[in-house]
Coordinates of C-alpha atoms in Angstrom, one line a residue:
X1 CA 0.0 0.0 0.0
X2 CA 2.8 2.4 0.9
X3 CA 4.6 1.6 -2.3
X4 CA 1.4 2.3 -4.3
X5 CA 1.0 5.7 -2.5
X6 CA 4.7 6.5 -3.2
X7 CA 4.3 5.7 -6.9
X8 CA 1.1 7.8 -7.2
X9 CA 2.8 10.7 -5.5
X10 CA 5.7 10.4 -7.8
X11 CA 3.4 10.5 -10.8
X12 CA 1.6 13.4 -9.4
X13 CA 4.7 15.4 -8.7
X14 CA 6.0 14.6 -12.2
X15 CA 2.9 16.3 -13.6
X16 CA 3.5 19.6 -11.8
X17 CA 4.3 22.7 -13.9
X18 CA 7.5 24.6 -13.5
X19 CA 5.5 27.9 -13.2
X20 CA 5.8 28.5 -9.4
X21 CA 5.2 31.9 -7.9
X22 CA 8.1 33.2 -5.8
X23 CA 7.4 34.9 -2.5
X24 CA 10.0 37.6 -2.5
X25 CA 12.4 37.0 -5.4
X26 CA 13.4 39.4 -8.2
X27 CA 13.2 37.6 -11.5
X28 CA 16.4 37.2 -13.6
X29 CA 17.8 34.4 -15.8
X30 CA 19.9 32.9 -13.0
X31 CA 16.9 32.8 -10.6
X32 CA 14.6 31.4 -13.3
X33 CA 17.0 28.5 -13.8
X34 CA 17.3 27.9 -10.0
X35 CA 13.5 27.7 -9.8
X36 CA 13.6 25.1 -12.5
X37 CA 16.2 23.1 -10.6
X38 CA 13.9 23.2 -7.6
X39 CA 11.1 22.0 -9.8
X40 CA 13.3 19.1 -10.9
X41 CA 14.2 18.2 -7.4
X42 CA 10.5 18.2 -6.5
X43 CA 9.5 16.3 -9.6
X44 CA 12.0 13.5 -8.9
X45 CA 11.7 13.4 -5.1
X46 CA 15.2 14.7 -4.6
X47 CA 14.5 17.4 -2.0
X48 CA 16.8 15.8 0.5
X49 CA 19.7 16.1 -1.9
X50 CA 22.3 18.9 -1.7
X51 CA 22.8 21.2 -4.6
X52 CA 25.9 19.6 -6.3
X53 CA 24.6 16.0 -5.9
X54 CA 21.5 16.3 -7.9
X55 CA 23.1 15.5 -11.3
X56 CA 24.4 12.2 -9.9
X57 CA 20.9 11.5 -8.5
X58 CA 19.4 12.2 -12.0
X59 CA 21.7 9.9 -13.8
X60 CA 19.2 7.1 -14.2
X61 CA 16.2 9.4 -14.8
X62 CA 14.6 9.8 -18.3
X63 CA 14.6 13.6 -18.1
X64 CA 17.2 15.3 -20.3
X65 CA 15.9 18.8 -19.5
X66 CA 16.5 18.4 -15.7
X67 CA 19.9 16.8 -16.4
X68 CA 20.9 19.8 -18.6
X69 CA 19.9 22.2 -15.7
X70 CA 21.9 20.1 -13.3
X71 CA 25.0 20.0 -15.5
X72 CA 25.1 23.8 -15.3
X73 CA 24.8 23.7 -11.5
X74 CA 22.8 26.9 -11.3
X75 CA 23.3 28.6 -8.0
X76 CA 25.4 25.8 -6.5
X77 CA 28.1 27.3 -4.3
X78 CA 26.7 30.8 -5.0
X79 CA 23.1 31.7 -4.3
X80 CA 22.5 28.1 -3.2
X81 CA 24.7 26.6 -0.5
X82 CA 26.5 23.5 -1.6
X83 CA 25.9 21.9 1.8
X84 CA 22.1 22.4 2.4
X85 CA 19.4 20.3 1.0
X86 CA 16.9 21.5 -1.6
X87 CA 14.1 21.4 0.9
X88 CA 15.8 24.3 2.6
X89 CA 17.3 26.0 -0.4
X90 CA 14.1 26.2 -2.6
X91 CA 11.9 28.0 0.0
X92 CA 14.6 30.6 0.3
X93 CA 13.6 31.8 -3.2
X94 CA 9.9 31.2 -2.5
X95 CA 9.6 27.8 -4.3
X96 CA 8.2 24.7 -2.7
X97 CA 10.1 21.4 -3.0
X98 CA 8.6 18.7 -0.7
X99 CA 5.0 17.6 -0.7
X100 CA 4.3 19.4 2.5
X101 CA 5.8 22.6 1.1
X102 CA 3.6 22.3 -1.9
X103 CA 0.6 21.9 0.3
X104 CA 1.6 25.0 2.3
X105 CA 1.8 26.9 -1.0
X106 CA -1.7 25.7 -1.9
X107 CA -3.0 26.8 1.6
X108 CA -1.5 30.2 1.1
X109 CA -2.8 30.6 -2.4
X110 CA -6.4 29.7 -1.3
X111 CA -6.3 31.6 2.0
X112 CA -6.9 28.6 4.2
X113 CA -3.9 29.0 6.5
X114 CA -6.2 28.8 9.5
X115 CA -7.5 25.4 8.4
X116 CA -6.1 21.9 8.7
X117 CA -4.9 19.5 6.0
X118 CA -8.2 18.2 4.6
X119 CA -9.4 21.7 3.8
X120 CA -7.5 21.4 0.5
X121 CA -10.1 18.8 -0.6
X122 CA -12.8 21.5 -0.6
X123 CA -11.2 24.0 -2.9
X124 CA -11.8 24.3 -6.6
X125 CA -8.2 23.6 -7.6
X126 CA -7.6 20.1 -8.9
X127 CA -3.8 20.3 -8.5
X128 CA -4.1 21.3 -4.8
X129 CA -7.1 19.0 -4.1
X130 CA -5.0 16.1 -5.3
X131 CA -2.7 16.3 -2.2
X132 CA -5.6 15.9 0.2
X133 CA -7.0 13.1 -1.9
X134 CA -3.9 10.8 -1.9
X135 CA -3.7 9.9 1.7
X136 CA -1.0 12.5 2.4
X137 CA -3.1 14.1 5.2
X138 CA -2.5 10.9 7.3
X139 CA 1.1 12.0 7.8
X140 CA 0.5 15.7 8.0
X141 CA 0.5 17.3 11.5
X142 CA -3.0 17.8 12.9
X143 CA -2.6 21.5 13.1
X144 CA -3.6 24.6 11.0
X145 CA -1.4 25.3 8.1
X146 CA -0.3 28.6 9.8
X147 CA 1.3 26.5 12.6
X148 CA 2.8 23.8 10.3
X149 CA 4.1 25.7 7.3
X150 CA 6.8 27.9 9.0
X151 CA 8.4 24.7 10.2
X152 CA 8.5 23.5 6.6
X153 CA 10.3 26.8 5.7
X154 CA 7.2 27.9 3.8
X155 CA 5.3 30.9 5.2
X156 CA 1.5 30.7 4.8
X157 CA -0.1 34.0 6.0
X158 CA 0.8 37.5 4.8
X159 CA 2.4 38.2 8.2
X160 CA 4.6 35.2 7.8
X161 CA 5.5 36.2 4.3
X162 CA 6.4 39.7 5.6
X163 CA 8.7 38.0 8.1
X164 CA 10.3 36.1 5.3
X165 CA 10.9 39.4 3.6
X166 CA 12.4 40.8 6.8
X167 CA 14.7 37.8 6.9
X168 CA 15.8 38.4 3.3
X169 CA 16.5 42.1 3.8
X170 CA 17.9 41.9 7.3
X171 CA 15.2 43.9 9.0
X172 CA 15.0 42.1 12.2
X173 CA 15.4 45.2 14.3
X174 CA 13.0 47.3 12.2
X175 CA 9.2 47.7 12.4
X176 CA 6.5 46.9 9.8
X177 CA 6.8 49.9 7.5
X178 CA 10.5 49.3 6.9
X179 CA 9.4 47.1 3.9
X180 CA 8.3 50.3 2.1
X181 CA 11.9 51.4 2.0
X182 CA 13.2 48.3 0.2
X183 CA 14.4 48.9 -3.3
X184 CA 13.9 46.6 -6.3
X185 CA 11.6 44.1 -4.5
X186 CA 8.0 44.8 -5.5
X187 CA 6.7 41.6 -3.8
X188 CA 7.9 42.7 -0.4
X189 CA 6.8 46.3 -0.9
X190 CA 3.4 45.0 -1.8
X191 CA 2.9 43.3 1.5
X192 CA 3.6 46.5 3.4
X193 CA 1.1 48.3 1.1
X194 CA -1.8 45.9 1.6
X195 CA -2.8 47.6 4.9
X196 CA -1.3 44.8 6.9
X197 CA 0.8 47.3 8.9
X198 CA -1.3 48.4 11.9
X199 CA -3.7 45.6 11.1
X200 CA -2.6 42.0 11.5
X201 CA 1.0 43.3 11.9
X202 CA 1.5 45.9 14.6
X203 CA 3.1 49.2 13.6
X204 CA 5.5 49.6 16.5
X205 CA 6.7 46.1 17.1
X206 CA 10.0 44.9 15.6
X207 CA 10.0 42.0 13.2
X208 CA 12.2 39.9 15.5
X209 CA 9.6 40.2 18.3
X210 CA 6.4 39.8 16.3
X211 CA 7.6 37.1 13.9
X212 CA 8.3 34.6 16.6
X213 CA 4.7 34.9 17.7
X214 CA 3.8 33.8 14.1
X215 CA 6.0 30.8 14.3
X216 CA 8.8 32.3 12.1
X217 CA 12.4 32.0 13.3
X218 CA 14.3 35.1 12.3
X219 CA 17.6 34.3 10.8
X220 CA 19.0 37.7 10.1
X221 CA 22.6 37.8 10.8
X222 CA 23.8 41.4 10.4
X223 CA 20.3 42.8 11.1
X224 CA 19.7 40.7 14.3
X225 CA 18.9 43.1 17.2
X226 CA 20.3 41.7 20.4
X227 CA 22.2 42.8 23.5
X228 CA 25.7 41.4 23.9
X229 CA 25.5 39.4 27.1
X230 CA 29.2 39.6 27.8
X231 CA 29.5 43.4 27.5
X232 CA 30.3 45.2 30.7
X233 CA 31.1 48.7 31.9
X234 CA 33.1 49.4 35.1
X235 CA 31.6 52.0 37.3
X236 CA 32.8 53.4 40.7
X237 CA 30.8 50.8 42.5
X238 CA 31.4 47.8 40.2
X239 CA 30.6 46.3 36.8
X240 CA 27.3 46.6 35.0
X241 CA 25.9 45.0 31.9
X242 CA 23.3 45.6 29.2
X243 CA 20.6 44.6 31.7
X244 CA 21.5 47.7 33.7
X245 CA 21.4 49.8 30.5
X246 CA 17.9 48.4 29.8
X247 CA 16.5 49.7 33.0
X248 CA 17.0 53.4 32.1
X249 CA 18.0 53.5 28.4
X250 CA 17.3 57.3 28.1
X251 CA 20.3 57.9 30.4
X252 CA 22.5 54.9 29.9
X253 CA 22.4 54.4 26.2
X254 CA 25.4 56.6 25.3
X255 CA 28.8 56.5 23.8
X256 CA 30.7 55.9 27.0
X257 CA 33.2 53.2 26.4
X258 CA 32.8 49.8 28.2
X259 CA 35.4 47.3 29.2
X260 CA 35.9 46.0 25.7
X261 CA 36.3 49.4 24.2
X262 CA 32.8 49.6 22.8
X263 CA 29.8 51.6 24.1
X264 CA 26.3 50.7 25.2
X265 CA 24.9 52.1 22.0
X266 CA 27.2 49.6 20.1
X267 CA 26.7 46.6 22.3
X268 CA 23.3 46.9 23.8
X269 CA 21.4 47.3 20.5
X270 CA 18.1 45.9 21.7
X271 CA 18.0 48.0 24.9
X272 CA 19.1 51.1 23.1
X273 CA 17.2 50.6 19.8
X274 CA 20.3 51.1 17.8
X275 CA 19.8 48.2 15.4
X276 CA 20.7 48.8 11.8

């Protein structure tokens, strides 16, 4: 029975179109080819493979088009890490790879993020309905898509997609309207322009704080807004840390040099609201 389901799923995935919508990617030739590589990985159940290994995995497949894409190694070692699996790489350009990721994309498309798996069977979309009709829901978590999809690296709600944009553009320490200031990314600009700010997304709460309530783990590196736990400043009565700064930021957030040669404004970014 499991073999039959696996075969049916393979046939279904093989029928999928390459025309996926990206969440927050600017279209260019390189990106278009990377999207097709993701489609190939999905089509041939290779989402657990790492980028450079897909050509080897396609060796015995009767799919010259996918082999040609793989031969050119689009994105491998560049935009795509050579060490991460496609199931993590593809969502980074807004493209689903695994079955669960495709289901999340369907849930988002049809605005049923607050529903559970079988809700896909009730929508007028044969491609999406097919997932719910092939026994896949038996292995899908018994939770709403909005709870499941972020853990599959596929945001579902608009708020979650805004968090993905914030991750992409390193806006962890910024608030909702910062997306308006992003250049050359109409998709992300559009989320900010849909009236979501001051609606389902608070105006005055930073992405790093609000997104975790939406189940999205913020991965911004340079934009992460955190206090340095090891920072200290020696005062006449002893040493203090960012926790001390946090108590009265209006007075203690300044350029006075601490014990490591850096100030509270530099090291206590969360407490002093000096995130970039």
